[in-house]
Coordinates of C-alpha atoms and ligand atoms in Angstrom, one line a residue:
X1 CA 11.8 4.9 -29.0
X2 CA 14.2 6.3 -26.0
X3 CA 16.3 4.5 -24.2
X4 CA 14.1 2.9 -21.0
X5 CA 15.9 3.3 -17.2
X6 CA 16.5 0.0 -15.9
X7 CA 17.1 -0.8 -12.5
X8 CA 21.1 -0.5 -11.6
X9 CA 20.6 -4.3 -9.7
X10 CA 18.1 -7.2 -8.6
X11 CA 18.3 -5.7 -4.9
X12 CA 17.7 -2.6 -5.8
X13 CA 14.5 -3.6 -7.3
X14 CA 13.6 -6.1 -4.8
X15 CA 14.0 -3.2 -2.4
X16 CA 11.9 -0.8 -4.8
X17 CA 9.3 -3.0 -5.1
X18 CA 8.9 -3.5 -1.2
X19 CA 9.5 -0.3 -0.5
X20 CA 5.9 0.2 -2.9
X21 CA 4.1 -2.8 -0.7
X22 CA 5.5 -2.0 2.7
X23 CA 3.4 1.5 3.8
X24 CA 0.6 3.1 5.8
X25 CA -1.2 -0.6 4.8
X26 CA 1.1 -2.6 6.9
X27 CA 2.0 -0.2 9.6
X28 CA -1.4 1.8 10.0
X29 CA -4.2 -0.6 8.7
X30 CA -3.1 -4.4 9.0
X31 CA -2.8 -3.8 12.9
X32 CA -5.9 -2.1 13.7
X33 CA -7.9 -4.1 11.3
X34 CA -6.6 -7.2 12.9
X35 CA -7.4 -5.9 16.3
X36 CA -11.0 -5.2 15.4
X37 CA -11.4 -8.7 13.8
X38 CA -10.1 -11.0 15.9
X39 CA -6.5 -11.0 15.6
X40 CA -4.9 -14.3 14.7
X41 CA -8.0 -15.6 12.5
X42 CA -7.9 -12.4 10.5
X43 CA -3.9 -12.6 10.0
X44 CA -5.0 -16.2 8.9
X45 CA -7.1 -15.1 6.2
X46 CA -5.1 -12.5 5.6
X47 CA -2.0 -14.8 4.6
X48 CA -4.3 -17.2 2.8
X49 CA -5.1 -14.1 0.2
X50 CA -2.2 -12.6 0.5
X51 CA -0.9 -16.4 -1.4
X52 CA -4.0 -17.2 -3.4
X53 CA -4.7 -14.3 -4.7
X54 CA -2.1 -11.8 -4.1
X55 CA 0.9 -14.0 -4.8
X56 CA -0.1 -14.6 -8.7
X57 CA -1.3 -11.2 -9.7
X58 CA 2.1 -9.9 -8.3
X59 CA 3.9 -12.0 -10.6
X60 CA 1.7 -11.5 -13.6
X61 CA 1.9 -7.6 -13.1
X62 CA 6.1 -7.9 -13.2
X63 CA 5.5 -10.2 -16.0
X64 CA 3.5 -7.8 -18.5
X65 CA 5.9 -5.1 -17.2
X66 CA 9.3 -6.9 -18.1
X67 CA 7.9 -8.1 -21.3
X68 CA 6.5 -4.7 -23.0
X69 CA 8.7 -2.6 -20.9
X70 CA 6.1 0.0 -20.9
X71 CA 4.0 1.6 -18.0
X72 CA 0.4 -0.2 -17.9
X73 CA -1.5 1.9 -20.4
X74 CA 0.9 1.1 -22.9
X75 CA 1.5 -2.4 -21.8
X76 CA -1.9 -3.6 -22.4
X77 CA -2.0 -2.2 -26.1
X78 CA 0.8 -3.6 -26.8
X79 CA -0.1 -6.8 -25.6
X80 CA -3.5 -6.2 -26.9
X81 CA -3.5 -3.6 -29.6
X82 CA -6.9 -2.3 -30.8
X83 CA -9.0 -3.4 -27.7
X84 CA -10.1 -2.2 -24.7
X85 CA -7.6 -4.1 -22.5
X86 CA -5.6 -0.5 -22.3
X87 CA -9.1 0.4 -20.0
X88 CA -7.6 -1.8 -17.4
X89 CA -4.1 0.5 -17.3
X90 CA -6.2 3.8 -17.9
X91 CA -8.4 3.0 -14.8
X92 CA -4.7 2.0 -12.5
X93 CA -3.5 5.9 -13.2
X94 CA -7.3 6.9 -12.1
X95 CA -6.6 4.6 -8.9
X96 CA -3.5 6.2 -8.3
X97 CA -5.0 9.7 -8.1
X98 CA -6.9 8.5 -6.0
X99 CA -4.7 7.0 -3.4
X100 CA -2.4 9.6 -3.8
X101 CA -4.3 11.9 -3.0
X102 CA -5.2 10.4 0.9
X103 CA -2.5 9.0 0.8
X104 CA -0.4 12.0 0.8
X105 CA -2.5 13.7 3.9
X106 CA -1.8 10.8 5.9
X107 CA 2.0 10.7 5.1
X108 CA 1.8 14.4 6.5
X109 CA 0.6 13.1 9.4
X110 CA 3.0 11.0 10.4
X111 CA 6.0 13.6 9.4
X112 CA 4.4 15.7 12.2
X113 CA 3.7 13.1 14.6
X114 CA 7.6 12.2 14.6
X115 CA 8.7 15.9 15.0
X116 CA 5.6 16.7 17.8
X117 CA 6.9 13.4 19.6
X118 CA 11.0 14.6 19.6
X119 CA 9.9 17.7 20.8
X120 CA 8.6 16.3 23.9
X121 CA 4.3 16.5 22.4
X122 CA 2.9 13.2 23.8
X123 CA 4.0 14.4 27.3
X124 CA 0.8 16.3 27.6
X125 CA -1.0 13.2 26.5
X126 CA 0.3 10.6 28.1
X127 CA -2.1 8.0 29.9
X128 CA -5.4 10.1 28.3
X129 CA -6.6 9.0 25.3
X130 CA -9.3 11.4 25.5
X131 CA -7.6 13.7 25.3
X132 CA -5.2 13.1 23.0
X133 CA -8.1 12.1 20.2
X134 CA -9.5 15.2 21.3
X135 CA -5.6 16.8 20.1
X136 CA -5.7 14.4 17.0
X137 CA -9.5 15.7 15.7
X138 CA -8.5 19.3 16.0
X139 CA -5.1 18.7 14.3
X140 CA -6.5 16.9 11.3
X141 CA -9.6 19.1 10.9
X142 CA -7.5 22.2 11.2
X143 CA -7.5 24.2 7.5
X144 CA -3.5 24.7 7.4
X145 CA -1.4 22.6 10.0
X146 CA -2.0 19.4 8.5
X147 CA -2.1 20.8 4.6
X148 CA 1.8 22.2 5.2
X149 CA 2.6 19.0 6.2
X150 CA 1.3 17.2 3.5
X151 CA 2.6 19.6 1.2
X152 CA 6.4 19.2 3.0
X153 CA 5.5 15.2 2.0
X154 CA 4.6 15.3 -1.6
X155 CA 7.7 18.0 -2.3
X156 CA 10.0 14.6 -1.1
X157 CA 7.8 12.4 -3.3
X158 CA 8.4 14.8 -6.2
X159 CA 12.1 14.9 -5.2
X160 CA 13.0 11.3 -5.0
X161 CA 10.8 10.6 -8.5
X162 CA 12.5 13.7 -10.3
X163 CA 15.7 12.1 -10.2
X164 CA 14.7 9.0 -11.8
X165 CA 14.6 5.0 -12.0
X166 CA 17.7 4.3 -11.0
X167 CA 19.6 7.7 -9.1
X168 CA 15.7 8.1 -7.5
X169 CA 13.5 5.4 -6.5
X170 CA 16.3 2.8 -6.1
X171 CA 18.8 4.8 -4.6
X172 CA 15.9 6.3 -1.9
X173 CA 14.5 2.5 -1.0
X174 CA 17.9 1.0 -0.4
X175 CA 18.4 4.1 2.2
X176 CA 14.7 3.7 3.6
X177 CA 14.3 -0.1 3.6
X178 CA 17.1 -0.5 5.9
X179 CA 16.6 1.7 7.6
X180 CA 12.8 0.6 8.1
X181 CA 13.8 -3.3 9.1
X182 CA 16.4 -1.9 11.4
X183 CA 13.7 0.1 13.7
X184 CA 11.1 -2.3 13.7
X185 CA 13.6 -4.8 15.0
X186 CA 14.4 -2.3 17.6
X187 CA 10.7 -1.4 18.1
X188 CA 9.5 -5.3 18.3
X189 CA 12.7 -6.0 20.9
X190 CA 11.4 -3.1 22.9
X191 CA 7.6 -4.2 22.9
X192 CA 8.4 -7.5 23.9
X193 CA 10.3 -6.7 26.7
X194 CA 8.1 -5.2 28.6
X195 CA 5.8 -6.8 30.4
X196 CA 2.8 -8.5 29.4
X197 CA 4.4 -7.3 25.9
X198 CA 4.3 -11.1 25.0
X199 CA 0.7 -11.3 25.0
X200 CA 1.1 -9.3 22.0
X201 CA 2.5 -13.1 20.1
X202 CA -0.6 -14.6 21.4
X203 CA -2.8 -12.4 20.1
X204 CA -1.6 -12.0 16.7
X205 CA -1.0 -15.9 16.4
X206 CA -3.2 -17.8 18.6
X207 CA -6.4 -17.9 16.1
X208 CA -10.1 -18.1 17.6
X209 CA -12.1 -18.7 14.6
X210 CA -15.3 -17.5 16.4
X211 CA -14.6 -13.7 16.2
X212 CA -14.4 -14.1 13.1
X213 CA -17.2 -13.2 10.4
X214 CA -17.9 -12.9 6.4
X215 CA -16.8 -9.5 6.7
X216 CA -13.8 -9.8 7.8
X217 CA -13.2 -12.1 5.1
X218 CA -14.2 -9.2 2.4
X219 CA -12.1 -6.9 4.3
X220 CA -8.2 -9.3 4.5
X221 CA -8.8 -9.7 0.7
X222 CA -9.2 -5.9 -0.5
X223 CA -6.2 -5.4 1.9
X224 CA -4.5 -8.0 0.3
X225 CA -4.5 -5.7 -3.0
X226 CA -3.8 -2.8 -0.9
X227 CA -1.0 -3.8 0.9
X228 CA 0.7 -5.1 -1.7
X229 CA 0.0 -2.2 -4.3
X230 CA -1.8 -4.1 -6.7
X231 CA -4.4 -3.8 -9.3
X232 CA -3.2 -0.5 -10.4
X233 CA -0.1 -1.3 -12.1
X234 CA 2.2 -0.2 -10.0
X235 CA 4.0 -3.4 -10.4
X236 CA 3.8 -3.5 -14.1
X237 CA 5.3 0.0 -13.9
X238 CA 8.0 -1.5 -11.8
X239 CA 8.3 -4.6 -13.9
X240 CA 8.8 -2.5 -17.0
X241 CA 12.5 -1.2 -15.4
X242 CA 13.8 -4.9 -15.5
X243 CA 15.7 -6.2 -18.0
X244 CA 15.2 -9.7 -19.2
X245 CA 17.3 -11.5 -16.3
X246 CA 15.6 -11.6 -13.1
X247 CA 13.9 -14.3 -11.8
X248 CA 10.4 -13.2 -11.5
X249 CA 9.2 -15.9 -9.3
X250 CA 11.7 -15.3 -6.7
X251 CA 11.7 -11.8 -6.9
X252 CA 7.8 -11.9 -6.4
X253 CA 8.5 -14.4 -3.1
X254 CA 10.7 -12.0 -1.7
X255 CA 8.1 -9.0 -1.8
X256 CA 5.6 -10.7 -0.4
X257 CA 7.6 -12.4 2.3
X258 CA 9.0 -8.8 3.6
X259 CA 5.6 -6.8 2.7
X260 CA 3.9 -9.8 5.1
X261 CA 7.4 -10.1 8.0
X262 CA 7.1 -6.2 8.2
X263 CA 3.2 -5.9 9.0
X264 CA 3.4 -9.0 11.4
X265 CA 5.9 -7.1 12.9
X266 CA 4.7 -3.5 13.3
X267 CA 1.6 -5.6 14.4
X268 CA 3.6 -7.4 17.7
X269 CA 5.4 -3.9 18.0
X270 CA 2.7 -2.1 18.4
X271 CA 0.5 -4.8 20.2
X272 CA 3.4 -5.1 22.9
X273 CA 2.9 -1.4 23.9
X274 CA -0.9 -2.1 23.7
X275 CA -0.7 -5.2 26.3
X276 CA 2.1 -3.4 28.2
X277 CA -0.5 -0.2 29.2
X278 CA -3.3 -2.8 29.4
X279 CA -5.0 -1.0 26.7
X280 CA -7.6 -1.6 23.7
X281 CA -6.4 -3.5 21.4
X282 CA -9.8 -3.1 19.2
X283 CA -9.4 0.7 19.5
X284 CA -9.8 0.8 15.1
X285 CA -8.0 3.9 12.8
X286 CA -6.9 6.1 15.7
X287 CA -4.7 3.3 17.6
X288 CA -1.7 4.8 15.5
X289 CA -2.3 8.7 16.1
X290 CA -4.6 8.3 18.9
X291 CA -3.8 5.3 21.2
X292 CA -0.3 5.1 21.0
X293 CA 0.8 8.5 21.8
X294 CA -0.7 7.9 24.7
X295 CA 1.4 5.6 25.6
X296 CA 4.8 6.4 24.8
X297 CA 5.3 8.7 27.5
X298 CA 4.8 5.9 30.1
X299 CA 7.5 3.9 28.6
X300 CA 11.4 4.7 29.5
X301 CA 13.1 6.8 26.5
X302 CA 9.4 7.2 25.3
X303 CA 10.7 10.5 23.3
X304 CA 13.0 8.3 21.5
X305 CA 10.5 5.3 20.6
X306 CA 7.4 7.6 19.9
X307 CA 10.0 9.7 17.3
X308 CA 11.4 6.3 15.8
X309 CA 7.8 5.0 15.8
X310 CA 6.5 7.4 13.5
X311 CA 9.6 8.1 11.7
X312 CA 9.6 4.5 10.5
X313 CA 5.6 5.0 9.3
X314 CA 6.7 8.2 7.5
X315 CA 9.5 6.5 5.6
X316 CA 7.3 3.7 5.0
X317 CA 4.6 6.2 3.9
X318 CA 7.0 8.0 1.7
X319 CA 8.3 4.5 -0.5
X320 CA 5.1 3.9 -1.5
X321 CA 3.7 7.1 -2.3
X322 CA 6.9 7.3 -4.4
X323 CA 5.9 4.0 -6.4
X324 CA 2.2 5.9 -6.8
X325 CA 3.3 8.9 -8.6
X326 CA 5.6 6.8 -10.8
X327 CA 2.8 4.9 -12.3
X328 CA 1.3 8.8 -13.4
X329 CA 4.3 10.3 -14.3
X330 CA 5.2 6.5 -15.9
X331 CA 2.2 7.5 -18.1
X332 CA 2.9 10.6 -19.4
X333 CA 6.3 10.1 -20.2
X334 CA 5.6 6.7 -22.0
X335 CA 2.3 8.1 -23.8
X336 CA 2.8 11.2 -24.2
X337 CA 6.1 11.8 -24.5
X338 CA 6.2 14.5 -21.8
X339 CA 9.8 14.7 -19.6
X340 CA 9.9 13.1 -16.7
X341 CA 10.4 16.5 -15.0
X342 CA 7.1 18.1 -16.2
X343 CA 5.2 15.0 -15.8
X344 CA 6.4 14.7 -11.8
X345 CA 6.0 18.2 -11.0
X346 CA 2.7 18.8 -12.8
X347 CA 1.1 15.8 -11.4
X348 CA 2.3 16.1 -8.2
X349 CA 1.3 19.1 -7.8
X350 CA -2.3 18.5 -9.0
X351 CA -2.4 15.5 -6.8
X352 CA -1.2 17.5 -3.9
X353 CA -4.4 19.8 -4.4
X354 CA -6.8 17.1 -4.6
X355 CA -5.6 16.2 -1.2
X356 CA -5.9 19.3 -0.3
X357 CA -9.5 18.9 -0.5
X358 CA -9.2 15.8 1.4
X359 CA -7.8 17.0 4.1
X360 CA -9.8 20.0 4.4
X361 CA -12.8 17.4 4.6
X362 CA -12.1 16.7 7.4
X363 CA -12.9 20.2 9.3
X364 CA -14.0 23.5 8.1
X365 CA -15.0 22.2 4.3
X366 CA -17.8 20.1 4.6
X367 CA -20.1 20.5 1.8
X368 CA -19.0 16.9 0.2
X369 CA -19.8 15.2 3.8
X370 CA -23.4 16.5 4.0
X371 CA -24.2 15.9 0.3
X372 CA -22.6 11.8 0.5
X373 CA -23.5 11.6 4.1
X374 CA -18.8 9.9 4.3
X375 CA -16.0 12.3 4.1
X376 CA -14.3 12.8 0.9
X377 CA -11.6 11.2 2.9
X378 CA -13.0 8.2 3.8
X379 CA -14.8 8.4 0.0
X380 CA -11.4 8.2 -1.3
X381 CA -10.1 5.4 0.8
X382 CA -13.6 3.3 0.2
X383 CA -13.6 3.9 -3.3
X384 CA -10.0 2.5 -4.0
X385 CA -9.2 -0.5 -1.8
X386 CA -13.0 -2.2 -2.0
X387 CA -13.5 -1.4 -6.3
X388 CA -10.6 0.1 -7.9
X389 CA -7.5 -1.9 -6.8
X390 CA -9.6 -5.4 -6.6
X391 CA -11.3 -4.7 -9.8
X392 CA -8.1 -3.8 -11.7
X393 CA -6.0 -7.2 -10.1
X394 CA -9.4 -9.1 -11.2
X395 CA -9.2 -7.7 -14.8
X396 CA -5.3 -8.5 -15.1
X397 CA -6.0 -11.8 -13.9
X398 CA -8.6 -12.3 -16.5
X399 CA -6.6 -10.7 -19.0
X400 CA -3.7 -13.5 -18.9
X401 CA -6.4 -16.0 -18.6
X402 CA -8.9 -14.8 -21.6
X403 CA -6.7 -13.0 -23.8
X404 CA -2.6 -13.5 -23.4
X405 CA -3.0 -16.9 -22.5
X406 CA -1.6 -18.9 -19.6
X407 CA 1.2 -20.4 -22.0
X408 CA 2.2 -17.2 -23.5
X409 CA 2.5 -16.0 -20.2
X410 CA 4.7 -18.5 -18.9
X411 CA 6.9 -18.9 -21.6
X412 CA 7.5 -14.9 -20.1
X413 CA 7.7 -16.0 -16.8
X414 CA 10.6 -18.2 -17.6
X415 CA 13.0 -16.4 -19.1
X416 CA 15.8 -15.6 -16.5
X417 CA 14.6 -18.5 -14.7
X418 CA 17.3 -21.4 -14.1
X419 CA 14.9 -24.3 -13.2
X420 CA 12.3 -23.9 -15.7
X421 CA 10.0 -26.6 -14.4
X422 CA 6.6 -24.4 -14.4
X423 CA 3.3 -25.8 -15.1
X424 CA 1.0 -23.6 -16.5
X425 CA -2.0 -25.3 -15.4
X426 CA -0.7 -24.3 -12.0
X427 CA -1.0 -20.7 -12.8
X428 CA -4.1 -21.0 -14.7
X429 CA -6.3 -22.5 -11.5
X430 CA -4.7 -19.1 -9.1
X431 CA -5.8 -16.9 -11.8
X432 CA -9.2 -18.5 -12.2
X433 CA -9.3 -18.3 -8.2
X434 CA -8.3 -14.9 -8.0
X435 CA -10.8 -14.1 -10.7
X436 CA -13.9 -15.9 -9.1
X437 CA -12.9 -14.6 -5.3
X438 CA -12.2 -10.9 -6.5
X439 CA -15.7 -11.0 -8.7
X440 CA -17.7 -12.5 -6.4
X441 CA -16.8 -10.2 -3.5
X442 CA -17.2 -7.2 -5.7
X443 CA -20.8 -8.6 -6.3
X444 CA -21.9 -9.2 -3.0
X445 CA -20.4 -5.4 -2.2
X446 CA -22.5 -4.2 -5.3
X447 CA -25.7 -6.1 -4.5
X448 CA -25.4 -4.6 -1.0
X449 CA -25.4 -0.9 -2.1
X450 CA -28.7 -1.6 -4.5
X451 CA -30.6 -3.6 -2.1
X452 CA -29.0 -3.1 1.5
X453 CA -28.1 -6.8 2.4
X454 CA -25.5 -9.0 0.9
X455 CA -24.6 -12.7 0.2
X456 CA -22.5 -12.6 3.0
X457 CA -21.0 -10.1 5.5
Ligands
LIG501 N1 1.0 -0.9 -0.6 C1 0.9 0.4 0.0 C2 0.7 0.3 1.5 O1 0.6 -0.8 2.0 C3 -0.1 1.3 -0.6 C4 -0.2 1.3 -2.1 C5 -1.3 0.9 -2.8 C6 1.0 1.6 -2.9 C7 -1.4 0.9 -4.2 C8 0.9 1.6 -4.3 C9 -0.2 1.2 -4.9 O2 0.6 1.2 2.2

């Protein structure tokens, strides 16, 4: 067998790993979702999965990673061999075509959002959201703009993988993780002091559990796989780069505590700016590329904050899209013995023109929107964060429960642990939660395509 990378130290994975959680989820989608449901009583649900459910299947995905030291195809069969378990990896690389492959054209997006806004862009814009979702619609459905851009994004994905576990990923996230904290301070400072910017705290934190409803429920949990990359092993691939002498359980607490502090704080960031323009705060997917750049303009130094802005969401983009390819390229090196070279840059590449389509289905080629009636965009999206990520987190969940075993599993989960003091009967009743939430969810959504109303929601 060769020699696996191992991360050079426990930060640099820590950062690595919330580098992979912390992206266009927390930055793009936790605020506008929470400003279509409610605010506080979604970020309540929100952190209630984000603990129940998220929370164990983090640690159990570092855990079968770290102990096989293989990518999740390869885990499985080892800790399985001669079953189907290895399904459960095989369908993660599938998921992470797919979100690569959006995920990709969006981080384009926001690399030409940050250069349009230093170059003085939003000027035009400013106070006319009309217009400037008018500017947003022909951008994105334009056949070669956005599809540079994205290309220009996946060539740095390809980049930073290329060079590796530890001279790669690591060394990129402890640049780009900084660097992300740092400007979101700056950002939040910024959106609170102006004024009515402290309505922002109210809103994200002062729940009113009547605008809240069943689907909003559905909705915080397949975020809570989302935004904190799971179900597809991206974690397991992650995990596999340890060696035996981190402390899982803190390591987990740790990603999940800056995946959570970051979104909160993009949210009052970019809520601040909201209240501060008296605008929408319910204005959905385009209060990013749409609302806000509307609004920079009208603030002093808006150049500066509008570039910084979407700087940040492109670094953020970028970590995570990293962590994406490495579970394909993890794949084919473990597997199939391919170098990591090859495996990046023909993957990538084939990724990149998937997304091509995607972007393009947005404009000019619409054949797949009048056949399936949704954009192979918003197919993409759909398909991944409501089946494939909760439907892969369910399955490793039952997979510890059913076939590991829960004391197996700890036994793991305690090595490189100082106070070993675990029960397993704790972890046993989160998995068996996580299990019964994800499945009965995923029924309700299935029951609701065949027959057109649901359980709830
Ligand atoms: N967690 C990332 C985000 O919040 C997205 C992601 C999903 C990354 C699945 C890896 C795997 O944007």
């Amino acid at each position: 067998m060769k020699n696996r990378e191992h991360w050079g130290s426990r930060l640099g994975f820590i950062l690595a790993a919330s580098g992979s959680a912390v992206g266009l989820g927390n930055i793009w989608k936790y605020p506008h979702m929470a400003g279509e449901n409610g605010g506080a009583a979604f970020t309540v649900i929100y952190l209630i999965c984000i603990l129940l459910v998220g929370l164990p299947i983090v640690i159990a995905e570092f855990v079968i990673g770290r102990k096989t030291q293989l990518s999740p195809v390869g885990a499985f069969k080892t800790l399985a061999p001669n079953t189907n378990w290895k399904y459960v990896g095989v369908l993660g690389v599938c998921a992470a075509f797919v979100i690569l492959s959006f995920y990709g054209v969006v981080g384009g997006w926001t690399l030409r959002y940050a250069l349009l806004s230093l170059v003085g862009g939003f000027t035009k814009i400013s106070g006319n959201p009309e217009l400037a979702g008018e500017q947003f619609s022909l951008f994105i459905s334009n056949p070669i703009n956005p599809v540079f851009w994205q290309i220009v994004f996946m060539a740095l994905t390809i980049f930073v993988i290329v060079r590796g576990v530890k001279g790669g990923i690591e060394k990129w996230a402890k640049i780009m993780m900084p660097a992300i904290l740092l400007i979101l301070v700056i950002l939040m400072i910024r959106g609170l002091t102006l004024p009515n910017g402290l309505k922002a705290l109210e809103f994200l934190f002062q729940p009113k559990f009547s605008d809240l409803n069943a689907s909003s429920v559905v909705l915080a949990l397949g975020h809570a796989f989302f935004t904190l990359s799971l179900g597809m092993g991206t974690m397991i691939t992650y995990g596999s780069y340890l060696k035996s002498d981190q402390n899982l359980l803190s390591s987990a607490l740790w990603i999940i505590l800056l995946d959570t502090i970051i979104a909160i704080m993009a949210g009052i960031a970019i809520f601040a700016t909201v209240f501060a323009l008296g605008a929408n705060p319910d204005s959905g997917p385009g209060l990013i590329f749409v609302a806000l750049p509307t609004m920079f303009p009208q603030i002093a130094g808006g150049t500066l904050w509008g570039s910084l802005f979407f700087f940040l969401l492109f670094m953020a983009a970028l970590t995570s899209a990293i962590s994406i390819l490495e579970v394909i390229t993890a794949f084919f090196i473990d597997e199939l013995n391919w170098s990591r070279e090859k495996a990046t840059v023909v993957f990538g590449s084939i990724v990149t023109i998937v997304g091509i389509f995607c972007s393009m289905s947005m404009g000019g080629f619409d054949d797949f929107n009048t056949l399936f009636n949704i954009s192979f965009f918003d197919f993409l999206d759909y398909l991944s964060s409501k089946y494939m990520l909760p439907i892969g987190g369910m399955l490793t969940a039952l997979f510890v429960l059913l076939k590991w075993g829960v004391g197996d599993f700890v036994q793991e989960l305690k090595i490189g642990m100082e106070d070993k003091r675990i029960d397993p009967l704790w972890f046993k009743v989160l998995f068996i939660i996580s299990a019964l939430v994800v499945g009965f969810i995923i029924t309700n959504e299935i029951i609701e395509i065949i027959t057109g109303s649901s359980i709830i929601g």
